[in-house]
mmCIF file of C-alpha atoms and ligand atoms in Angstrom:
data_model
loop_
_atom_site.group_PDB
_atom_site.id
_atom_site.type_symbol
_atom_site.label_atom_id
_atom_site.label_comp_id
_atom_site.label_asym_id
_atom_site.label_seq_id
_atom_site.Cartn_x
_atom_site.Cartn_y
_atom_site.Cartn_z
ATOM 1 C CA MET W 1 93.090 94.455 126.557
ATOM 2 C CA LYS W 2 90.605 96.699 127.075
ATOM 3 C CA THR W 3 91.688 100.162 126.640
ATOM 4 C CA ILE W 4 90.963 102.525 129.293
ATOM 5 C CA ILE W 5 89.946 106.150 128.608
ATOM 6 C CA LEU W 6 90.649 108.984 131.034
ATOM 7 C CA LYS W 7 89.310 112.359 130.307
ATOM 8 C CA ILE W 8 91.546 115.211 131.680
ATOM 9 C CA ASN W 9 90.891 118.876 131.323
ATOM 10 C CA SER W 10 94.345 120.500 130.197
ATOM 11 C CA GLN W 11 93.263 123.692 131.733
ATOM 12 C CA ARG W 12 92.483 122.306 135.315
ATOM 13 C CA ILE W 13 94.598 119.404 135.509
ATOM 14 C CA ASP W 14 93.554 116.632 137.823
ATOM 15 C CA LEU W 15 96.833 115.304 139.325
ATOM 16 C CA ALA W 16 95.341 112.474 140.714
ATOM 17 C CA LYS W 17 94.314 111.173 137.258
ATOM 18 C CA ILE W 18 97.720 112.014 135.947
ATOM 19 C CA LYS W 19 99.194 109.834 138.616
ATOM 20 C CA ILE W 20 97.090 106.897 137.523
ATOM 21 C CA ALA W 21 98.486 107.106 133.836
ATOM 22 C CA ALA W 22 101.861 107.590 135.252
ATOM 23 C CA GLU W 23 101.636 104.277 137.038
ATOM 24 C CA GLU W 24 100.719 102.774 134.004
ATOM 25 C CA ILE W 25 104.061 104.218 132.234
ATOM 26 C CA LYS W 26 105.912 103.148 135.169
ATOM 27 C CA ARG W 27 104.430 99.580 135.120
ATOM 28 C CA GLY W 28 105.787 99.451 131.467
ATOM 29 C CA ASN W 29 102.658 99.856 129.732
ATOM 30 C CA LEU W 30 101.648 102.201 126.905
ATOM 31 C CA VAL W 31 99.664 105.256 127.409
ATOM 32 C CA ALA W 32 98.555 107.628 124.684
ATOM 33 C CA PHE W 33 98.327 111.181 125.500
ATOM 34 C CA PRO W 34 97.963 114.723 124.055
ATOM 35 C CA THR W 35 100.756 116.954 123.096
ATOM 36 C CA GLU W 36 100.488 120.451 121.405
ATOM 37 C CA THR W 37 101.254 118.623 118.224
ATOM 38 C CA VAL W 38 99.491 115.577 117.934
ATOM 39 C CA TYR W 39 98.615 112.640 120.349
ATOM 40 C CA GLY W 40 101.577 110.515 121.298
ATOM 41 C CA LEU W 41 102.019 106.911 122.197
ATOM 42 C CA GLY W 42 103.932 106.995 125.445
ATOM 43 C CA ALA W 43 106.341 104.355 127.101
ATOM 44 C CA ASP W 44 109.101 104.769 129.547
ATOM 45 C CA ALA W 45 112.073 105.614 127.526
ATOM 46 C CA LEU W 46 114.326 103.709 130.087
ATOM 47 C CA ASN W 47 112.399 100.648 129.927
ATOM 48 C CA GLU W 48 113.330 98.432 126.714
ATOM 49 C CA LYS W 49 110.586 96.281 126.898
ATOM 50 C CA ALA W 50 107.983 99.287 127.269
ATOM 51 C CA VAL W 51 109.715 100.891 124.421
ATOM 52 C CA ALA W 52 109.512 97.604 122.039
ATOM 53 C CA LYS W 53 105.584 97.387 122.739
ATOM 54 C CA ILE W 54 105.375 100.692 121.044
ATOM 55 C CA PHE W 55 106.647 99.132 117.734
ATOM 56 C CA LYS W 56 104.199 96.282 118.163
ATOM 57 C CA ALA W 57 101.186 98.147 118.770
ATOM 58 C CA LYS W 58 101.882 100.727 115.870
ATOM 59 C CA GLU W 59 103.094 97.857 113.639
ATOM 60 C CA ARG W 60 106.151 100.352 113.142
ATOM 61 C CA PRO W 61 109.505 99.095 111.786
ATOM 62 C CA PHE W 62 112.368 99.250 114.191
ATOM 63 C CA ASN W 63 114.400 101.109 111.870
ATOM 64 C CA ASP W 64 112.084 104.271 112.469
ATOM 65 C CA PRO W 65 113.628 105.987 115.474
ATOM 66 C CA LEU W 66 111.469 107.522 118.342
ATOM 67 C CA ILE W 67 111.411 111.035 120.023
ATOM 68 C CA VAL W 68 112.334 111.279 123.630
ATOM 69 C CA HIS W 69 109.869 113.837 125.331
ATOM 70 C CA ILE W 70 111.288 115.476 128.520
ATOM 71 C CA ALA W 71 109.964 118.065 131.206
ATOM 72 C CA ASP W 72 112.970 119.110 132.533
ATOM 73 C CA LEU W 73 116.059 120.768 130.604
ATOM 74 C CA LYS W 74 118.376 118.922 132.782
ATOM 75 C CA GLU W 75 117.482 115.681 131.158
ATOM 76 C CA LEU W 76 119.364 116.898 128.166
ATOM 77 C CA TYR W 77 122.718 116.013 129.884
ATOM 78 C CA ARG W 78 121.501 112.803 130.952
ATOM 79 C CA LEU W 79 120.098 111.636 127.494
ATOM 80 C CA SER W 80 123.030 113.183 125.390
ATOM 81 C CA LYS W 81 126.918 113.071 125.803
ATOM 82 C CA GLN W 82 127.456 116.299 124.061
ATOM 83 C CA VAL W 83 125.046 119.411 124.524
ATOM 84 C CA PRO W 84 126.335 122.013 122.196
ATOM 85 C CA PRO W 85 125.486 125.826 123.076
ATOM 86 C CA VAL W 86 123.281 126.006 120.014
ATOM 87 C CA ALA W 87 121.035 123.307 121.842
ATOM 88 C CA LEU W 88 120.404 125.478 124.873
ATOM 89 C CA GLU W 89 119.849 128.515 122.732
ATOM 90 C CA LEU W 90 117.269 126.907 120.657
ATOM 91 C CA ALA W 91 115.633 125.340 123.870
ATOM 92 C CA LYS W 92 115.397 128.598 125.364
ATOM 93 C CA MET W 93 113.603 129.999 122.385
ATOM 94 C CA PHE W 94 111.306 127.270 121.396
ATOM 95 C CA TRP W 95 110.850 124.917 124.327
ATOM 96 C CA PRO W 96 108.389 123.922 125.662
ATOM 97 C CA GLY W 97 107.442 123.790 121.901
ATOM 98 C CA PRO W 98 107.320 121.566 118.455
ATOM 99 C CA LEU W 99 110.926 121.456 117.915
ATOM 100 C CA THR W 100 112.708 118.311 118.375
ATOM 101 C CA LEU W 101 116.858 118.498 118.535
ATOM 102 C CA VAL W 102 118.808 115.466 117.306
ATOM 103 C CA LEU W 103 121.901 115.122 119.393
ATOM 104 C CA LYS W 104 124.620 112.733 120.291
ATOM 105 C CA LYS W 105 123.080 110.188 122.607
ATOM 106 C CA SER W 106 124.541 108.895 125.876
ATOM 107 C CA GLU W 107 124.964 105.365 127.093
ATOM 108 C CA LEU W 108 121.496 105.544 128.718
ATOM 109 C CA VAL W 109 119.615 105.795 125.732
ATOM 110 C CA SER W 110 118.721 102.104 124.189
ATOM 111 C CA ASN W 111 119.350 101.418 120.607
ATOM 112 C CA ILE W 112 115.821 100.205 120.301
ATOM 113 C CA ILE W 113 114.874 104.038 120.615
ATOM 114 C CA THR W 114 117.399 105.237 118.053
ATOM 115 C CA ALA W 115 117.212 102.548 115.495
ATOM 116 C CA ASP W 116 120.980 101.906 116.101
ATOM 117 C CA LEU W 117 121.885 105.501 115.362
ATOM 118 C CA ASP W 118 124.440 107.462 117.513
ATOM 119 C CA THR W 119 122.295 110.210 117.865
ATOM 120 C CA VAL W 120 118.938 110.725 119.794
ATOM 121 C CA ALA W 121 115.736 113.006 119.253
ATOM 122 C CA ILE W 122 114.850 115.043 122.100
ATOM 123 C CA ARG W 123 112.043 117.606 122.585
ATOM 124 C CA MET W 124 109.866 119.212 125.406
ATOM 125 C CA PRO W 125 106.318 119.280 124.538
ATOM 126 C CA ASP W 126 104.060 122.423 125.269
ATOM 127 C CA ASP W 127 101.156 120.715 126.626
ATOM 128 C CA ASN W 128 100.262 120.614 130.382
ATOM 129 C CA ILE W 129 98.984 117.178 130.373
ATOM 130 C CA ALA W 130 102.151 115.875 128.623
ATOM 131 C CA LEU W 131 104.640 117.837 131.040
ATOM 132 C CA SER W 132 102.770 116.389 134.037
ATOM 133 C CA LEU W 133 102.693 112.947 132.793
ATOM 134 C CA ILE W 134 106.483 113.028 132.364
ATOM 135 C CA ARG W 135 106.965 114.626 135.822
ATOM 136 C CA GLU W 136 104.714 112.456 137.614
ATOM 137 C CA ALA W 137 106.296 109.066 135.801
ATOM 138 C CA LYS W 138 109.781 110.528 136.805
ATOM 139 C CA THR W 139 111.197 109.357 133.596
ATOM 140 C CA PRO W 140 111.523 110.595 130.072
ATOM 141 C CA ILE W 141 108.795 109.156 127.803
ATOM 142 C CA VAL W 142 109.425 108.049 124.025
ATOM 143 C CA ALA W 143 106.145 109.013 122.286
ATOM 144 C CA PRO W 144 105.700 108.664 118.537
ATOM 145 C CA SER W 145 102.324 109.754 116.921
ATOM 146 C CA ALA W 146 99.522 107.443 118.476
ATOM 147 C CA ASN W 147 98.397 105.965 115.086
ATOM 148 C CA LEU W 148 99.176 102.864 112.982
ATOM 149 C CA PHE W 149 102.375 103.367 111.116
ATOM 150 C CA GLY W 150 101.911 104.968 107.799
ATOM 151 C CA ARG W 151 98.685 106.300 108.584
ATOM 152 C CA THR W 152 96.961 109.887 109.431
ATOM 153 C CA SER W 153 98.425 111.359 112.731
ATOM 154 C CA PRO W 154 95.752 111.434 115.464
ATOM 155 C CA THR W 155 94.808 115.166 116.689
ATOM 156 C CA THR W 156 91.992 113.904 119.003
ATOM 157 C CA ALA W 157 91.529 110.819 121.425
ATOM 158 C CA GLN W 158 88.744 109.578 119.144
ATOM 159 C CA HIS W 159 91.408 109.143 116.471
ATOM 160 C CA VAL W 160 93.853 107.327 118.693
ATOM 161 C CA ALA W 161 90.915 104.799 119.505
ATOM 162 C CA GLU W 162 90.214 104.377 115.790
ATOM 163 C CA ASP W 163 93.612 102.933 115.357
ATOM 164 C CA LEU W 164 94.682 101.492 118.731
ATOM 165 C CA ASN W 165 91.625 100.510 120.485
ATOM 166 C CA ASP W 166 92.359 97.430 122.645
ATOM 167 C CA LYS W 167 96.044 97.524 121.766
ATOM 168 C CA ILE W 168 97.264 99.819 124.304
ATOM 169 C CA GLU W 169 96.298 100.310 128.188
ATOM 170 C CA MET W 170 95.076 103.870 128.283
ATOM 171 C CA ILE W 171 94.197 106.858 126.475
ATOM 172 C CA ILE W 172 94.155 110.297 128.233
ATOM 173 C CA ASP W 173 91.498 112.278 126.364
ATOM 174 C CA GLY W 174 92.720 115.887 126.591
ATOM 175 C CA GLY W 175 90.514 117.534 123.720
ATOM 176 C CA LYS W 176 91.874 118.612 120.420
ATOM 177 C CA THR W 177 95.685 119.331 119.931
ATOM 178 C CA LYS W 178 96.553 122.878 119.202
ATOM 179 C CA VAL W 179 99.338 122.889 116.559
ATOM 180 C CA GLY W 180 97.802 119.733 114.630
ATOM 181 C CA VAL W 181 101.215 118.771 112.838
ATOM 182 C CA GLU W 182 104.167 117.094 114.281
ATOM 183 C CA SER W 183 107.292 118.610 115.725
ATOM 184 C CA THR W 184 110.166 120.149 113.318
ATOM 185 C CA VAL W 185 113.068 117.684 113.609
ATOM 186 C CA LEU W 186 116.402 119.629 113.454
ATOM 187 C CA ASP W 187 119.863 117.745 113.316
ATOM 188 C CA ILE W 188 122.429 119.987 115.340
ATOM 189 C CA THR W 189 125.293 117.390 115.232
ATOM 190 C CA VAL W 190 126.096 118.890 111.972
ATOM 191 C CA SER W 191 126.786 122.243 110.674
ATOM 192 C CA PRO W 192 124.777 123.916 109.480
ATOM 193 C CA ALA W 193 121.998 122.477 111.348
ATOM 194 C CA GLN W 194 119.550 120.398 109.079
ATOM 195 C CA VAL W 195 115.957 120.136 109.232
ATOM 196 C CA LEU W 196 114.974 116.362 108.709
ATOM 197 C CA ARG W 197 111.398 117.008 109.058
ATOM 198 C CA ALA W 198 109.370 120.325 108.715
ATOM 199 C CA GLY W 199 106.863 120.812 111.430
ATOM 200 C CA GLY W 200 105.234 123.076 114.104
ATOM 201 C CA ILE W 201 108.425 125.427 114.260
ATOM 202 C CA SER W 202 109.057 127.126 110.787
ATOM 203 C CA VAL W 203 112.377 127.193 109.082
ATOM 204 C CA GLU W 204 111.960 131.126 109.019
ATOM 205 C CA GLN W 205 111.624 130.920 112.949
ATOM 206 C CA LEU W 206 114.954 128.819 113.276
ATOM 207 C CA LYS W 207 116.674 131.019 110.909
ATOM 208 C CA LYS W 208 116.111 134.095 113.164
ATOM 209 C CA VAL W 209 117.808 132.110 115.981
ATOM 210 C CA ILE W 210 120.724 130.028 114.495
ATOM 211 C CA GLY W 211 121.333 131.792 110.942
ATOM 212 C CA GLU W 212 121.794 129.236 108.157
ATOM 213 C CA VAL W 213 119.961 125.904 108.198
ATOM 214 C CA LYS W 214 119.616 123.181 105.485
ATOM 215 C CA ILE W 215 116.300 121.922 104.349
ATOM 216 C CA GLY W 216 114.658 119.511 102.103
ATOM 217 C CA GLU W 217 116.045 118.982 98.765
ATOM 218 C CA GLU W 218 119.309 120.458 99.654
ATOM 219 C CA LEU W 219 119.911 117.402 101.885
ATOM 220 C CA GLU W 220 121.926 114.444 100.773
ATOM 221 C CA MET W 221 119.636 112.429 103.128
ATOM 222 C CA GLY W 222 120.409 108.522 102.863
ATOM 223 C CA PHE W 223 118.606 107.032 105.596
ATOM 224 C CA ARG W 224 119.523 109.602 108.446
ATOM 225 C CA SER W 225 115.845 110.118 109.294
ATOM 226 C CA PRO W 226 113.541 107.537 108.211
ATOM 227 C CA GLY W 227 110.417 109.727 108.974
ATOM 228 C CA ARG W 228 111.391 110.942 105.528
ATOM 229 C CA LEU W 229 109.927 107.968 104.194
ATOM 230 C CA ASN W 230 108.018 108.812 100.862
ATOM 231 C CA SER W 231 104.714 107.493 101.861
ATOM 232 C CA HIS W 232 103.118 108.459 105.299
ATOM 233 C CA TYR W 233 100.433 109.989 106.882
ATOM 234 C CA SER W 234 98.025 108.337 104.506
ATOM 235 C CA PRO W 235 94.257 108.244 104.835
ATOM 236 C CA ARG W 236 92.587 105.258 103.422
ATOM 237 C CA ALA W 237 91.077 106.873 100.663
ATOM 238 C CA LYS W 238 93.224 107.759 97.695
ATOM 239 C CA LEU W 239 94.683 111.394 98.191
ATOM 240 C CA ILE W 240 95.274 113.440 95.305
ATOM 241 C CA LEU W 241 97.312 116.779 95.731
ATOM 242 C CA VAL W 242 96.634 119.561 93.292
ATOM 243 C CA GLU W 243 99.782 121.935 93.538
ATOM 244 C CA GLU W 244 98.804 124.401 90.972
ATOM 245 C CA LYS W 245 98.738 127.987 92.346
ATOM 246 C CA GLY W 246 96.289 130.805 91.690
ATOM 247 C CA GLU W 247 93.398 130.671 89.489
ATOM 248 C CA THR W 248 94.084 127.410 87.839
ATOM 249 C CA GLN W 249 93.879 125.437 91.005
ATOM 250 C CA ALA W 250 90.020 125.355 91.189
ATOM 251 C CA SER W 251 89.661 124.403 87.827
ATOM 252 C CA LYS W 252 92.321 121.588 87.933
ATOM 253 C CA VAL W 253 90.595 120.310 91.083
ATOM 254 C CA LEU W 254 87.219 120.334 89.564
ATOM 255 C CA GLN W 255 88.451 118.704 86.436
ATOM 256 C CA ILE W 256 89.856 115.716 88.287
ATOM 257 C CA ALA W 257 86.761 115.595 90.694
ATOM 258 C CA PHE W 258 84.392 115.090 87.730
ATOM 259 C CA GLU W 259 86.701 112.594 86.171
ATOM 260 C CA TYR W 260 86.577 110.355 89.343
ATOM 261 C CA LYS W 261 82.878 110.944 89.918
ATOM 262 C CA GLY W 262 82.118 109.840 86.331
ATOM 263 C CA GLN W 263 84.080 106.576 87.192
ATOM 264 C CA GLY W 264 81.499 106.062 90.218
ATOM 265 C CA PHE W 265 83.804 106.967 93.075
ATOM 266 C CA LYS W 266 82.783 108.998 96.199
ATOM 267 C CA VAL W 267 84.641 112.085 95.943
ATOM 268 C CA GLY W 268 85.489 114.678 98.547
ATOM 269 C CA ILE W 269 87.453 117.994 98.219
ATOM 270 C CA MET W 270 89.588 119.582 101.035
ATOM 271 C CA ALA W 271 89.531 123.229 99.720
ATOM 272 C CA LYS W 272 90.717 126.616 101.213
ATOM 273 C CA GLU W 273 87.996 129.100 102.504
ATOM 274 C CA GLU W 274 88.264 131.201 99.474
ATOM 275 C CA ASN W 275 87.578 128.427 96.913
ATOM 276 C CA LYS W 276 84.969 126.397 98.704
ATOM 277 C CA ASP W 277 82.012 127.555 96.640
ATOM 278 C CA GLN W 278 83.610 126.631 93.406
ATOM 279 C CA TYR W 279 82.927 122.938 93.858
ATOM 280 C CA ASN W 280 79.019 122.596 93.484
ATOM 281 C CA GLY W 281 77.859 119.041 93.795
ATOM 282 C CA PHE W 282 80.778 117.972 95.747
ATOM 283 C CA LYS W 283 81.364 117.464 99.327
ATOM 284 C CA VAL W 284 83.912 120.009 100.484
ATOM 285 C CA LYS W 285 85.645 120.160 103.737
ATOM 286 C CA VAL W 286 87.376 123.700 104.476
ATOM 287 C CA ILE W 287 90.948 123.348 105.722
ATOM 288 C CA GLY W 288 91.169 127.362 106.495
ATOM 289 C CA LYS W 289 91.921 130.577 104.766
ATOM 290 C CA GLY W 290 94.965 130.105 102.670
ATOM 291 C CA ASN W 291 96.927 132.896 104.915
ATOM 292 C CA GLU W 292 95.876 131.486 107.898
ATOM 293 C CA LEU W 293 98.429 128.625 108.009
ATOM 294 C CA LYS W 294 97.903 127.841 111.629
ATOM 295 C CA THR W 295 94.237 126.919 111.314
ATOM 296 C CA CYS W 296 94.952 124.892 108.249
ATOM 297 C CA ALA W 297 97.648 123.005 110.435
ATOM 298 C CA THR W 298 95.160 122.151 112.958
ATOM 299 C CA ASN W 299 92.443 120.823 110.633
ATOM 300 C CA LEU W 300 94.819 118.989 108.123
ATOM 301 C CA PHE W 301 94.733 115.307 109.758
ATOM 302 C CA SER W 302 91.162 115.714 111.250
ATOM 303 C CA ILE W 303 89.762 116.433 107.863
ATOM 304 C CA LEU W 304 91.594 113.478 105.997
ATOM 305 C CA ARG W 305 90.451 111.124 108.996
ATOM 306 C CA SER W 306 86.705 112.526 108.916
ATOM 307 C CA PHE W 307 86.575 111.651 104.858
ATOM 308 C CA ASP W 308 87.844 108.095 105.733
ATOM 309 C CA GLN W 309 85.039 107.885 108.325
ATOM 310 C CA GLU W 310 82.451 109.006 105.915
ATOM 311 C CA GLY W 311 83.462 106.353 103.373
ATOM 312 C CA PHE W 312 85.131 108.690 100.614
ATOM 313 C CA GLU W 313 87.216 106.900 98.175
ATOM 314 C CA ILE W 314 88.812 110.040 96.762
ATOM 315 C CA ILE W 315 90.206 112.872 98.457
ATOM 316 C CA ILE W 316 91.441 115.775 96.204
ATOM 317 C CA ALA W 317 93.454 118.307 98.373
ATOM 318 C CA GLU W 318 94.233 121.887 97.367
ATOM 319 C CA GLY W 319 97.970 122.770 97.692
ATOM 320 C CA LEU W 320 98.925 125.462 100.131
ATOM 321 C CA GLU W 321 101.694 128.297 100.042
ATOM 322 C CA GLU W 322 105.083 126.918 101.255
ATOM 323 C CA GLN W 323 105.984 129.360 103.825
ATOM 324 C CA GLY W 324 105.929 129.283 107.616
ATOM 325 C CA LEU W 325 103.490 126.472 108.559
ATOM 326 C CA GLY W 326 102.753 125.747 105.007
ATOM 327 C CA LEU W 327 105.966 123.647 104.454
ATOM 328 C CA ALA W 328 104.957 121.301 107.097
ATOM 329 C CA ILE W 329 101.397 120.984 105.751
ATOM 330 C CA MET W 330 102.865 120.454 102.197
ATOM 331 C CA GLU W 331 105.375 117.811 103.245
ATOM 332 C CA ARG W 332 102.713 115.655 104.830
ATOM 333 C CA LEU W 333 100.305 116.153 102.034
ATOM 334 C CA ARG W 334 102.900 115.091 99.296
ATOM 335 C CA LYS W 335 103.601 112.052 101.520
ATOM 336 C CA ALA W 336 99.894 111.180 102.049
ATOM 337 C CA ALA W 337 99.036 111.605 98.234
ATOM 338 C CA VAL W 338 99.505 109.023 95.549
ATOM 339 C CA PRO W 339 102.384 109.865 93.637
ATOM 340 C CA LYS W 340 100.986 110.644 90.473
ATOM 341 C CA TYR W 341 97.245 110.476 89.887
ATOM 342 C CA GLU W 342 95.984 108.528 86.904
ATOM 343 C CA CYS W 343 92.582 109.709 85.661
HETATM 344 P P1 AMP Y 401 107.276 110.262 115.203
HETATM 345 O O1 AMP Y 401 107.698 110.167 116.687
HETATM 346 O O2 AMP Y 401 106.422 109.287 114.477
HETATM 347 O O3 AMP Y 401 106.726 111.630 114.926
HETATM 348 O O4 AMP Y 401 108.623 110.479 114.303
HETATM 349 C C1 AMP Y 401 109.783 110.317 114.901
HETATM 350 C C2 AMP Y 401 110.708 110.811 113.770
HETATM 351 O O5 AMP Y 401 111.689 111.712 114.287
HETATM 352 C C3 AMP Y 401 111.480 109.605 112.916
HETATM 353 O O6 AMP Y 401 110.801 109.133 111.947
HETATM 354 C C4 AMP Y 401 112.696 110.256 112.402
HETATM 355 O O7 AMP Y 401 112.417 111.019 111.263
HETATM 356 C C5 AMP Y 401 112.803 111.462 113.378
HETATM 357 N N1 AMP Y 401 114.058 111.067 114.494
HETATM 358 C C6 AMP Y 401 113.941 110.437 115.362
HETATM 359 N N2 AMP Y 401 115.227 110.063 115.946
HETATM 360 C C7 AMP Y 401 116.018 110.385 115.049
HETATM 361 C C8 AMP Y 401 117.563 110.666 115.005
HETATM 362 N N3 AMP Y 401 118.252 109.815 116.174
HETATM 363 N N4 AMP Y 401 118.017 111.113 114.065
HETATM 364 C C9 AMP Y 401 117.196 111.540 113.059
HETATM 365 N N5 AMP Y 401 116.092 111.669 112.965
HETATM 366 C C10 AMP Y 401 115.300 111.075 114.071
HETATM 367 MG MG1 MG Y 402 104.251 109.673 113.096
#
């Protein structure tokens, strides 16, 4: 099939165009669209055949459940059979926005969406195009990131086309996404609530609203959230993450860079603004200032993809501080990286 690209200005929405995309969704077809986090690959959540197409296009295993996107809080009550007060508190504070809530699912939600779990993940995206599309389609929309499974998430329509061109009916091009990392996934069926995936809303922000939350290593995960697979978000190049902090970080990066260069590899470095001048002779892409994590989050995936596009074989990435959005960035870099580099 030929993928249609529909350009829409997110500041001045052309409703006629949104209606064309909504028709595709209603017909049971796939439409990639921008959200504030990354581009999503959308299908009608209430049409099982349409949902199945997502797994095929992305080559995603059926045991990895999807997030349902809504534009109206009332949908929570249709999709979940049990909406605790904390869900409303969080929704009031963070929706529309990059927070996904895991709740007990209702009969309406198909098992193909939830990978046979009895819970469903729901969020309201903070993006005009996404919200209008859901409203015009008059149905909740499931939308995992619009990339091939396991690969770097897309933050532009071009990234989506790189992975899914001619595999899906339509891509809405609404420009670059503003957050750049996926939503935080928070399970509120348990107490205390558990962060299953770090993301656009920080743990610090959550704690301010609901007090205690469990995160990361404190969890005894099992297979509750398959998004926690160890390898994910990977560029084609081999990514080496240098977690060292402070003054030793740059010298460690340089040492590894020279070792790989010496072996004939094309080596790129993803560095913080403050370290960028330390890597003479290497291609450096700046993720942002180390203390401007919002900027770093926006740039993360597009830098990894651009190294791939330019044929780099090795990417050495400087680790960032794990506070605020830094936790989401580091979670992604660790999964994108090779487990242990061999020099
Ligand atoms: P993606 O849509 O690719 O950003 O990934 C969605 C992720 O949300 C999954 O990989 C899971 O980690 C998480 N998720 C979705 N549904 C559930 C659920 N019912 N329970 C726990 N985690 C979920
Ligand atoms: Mg994804």
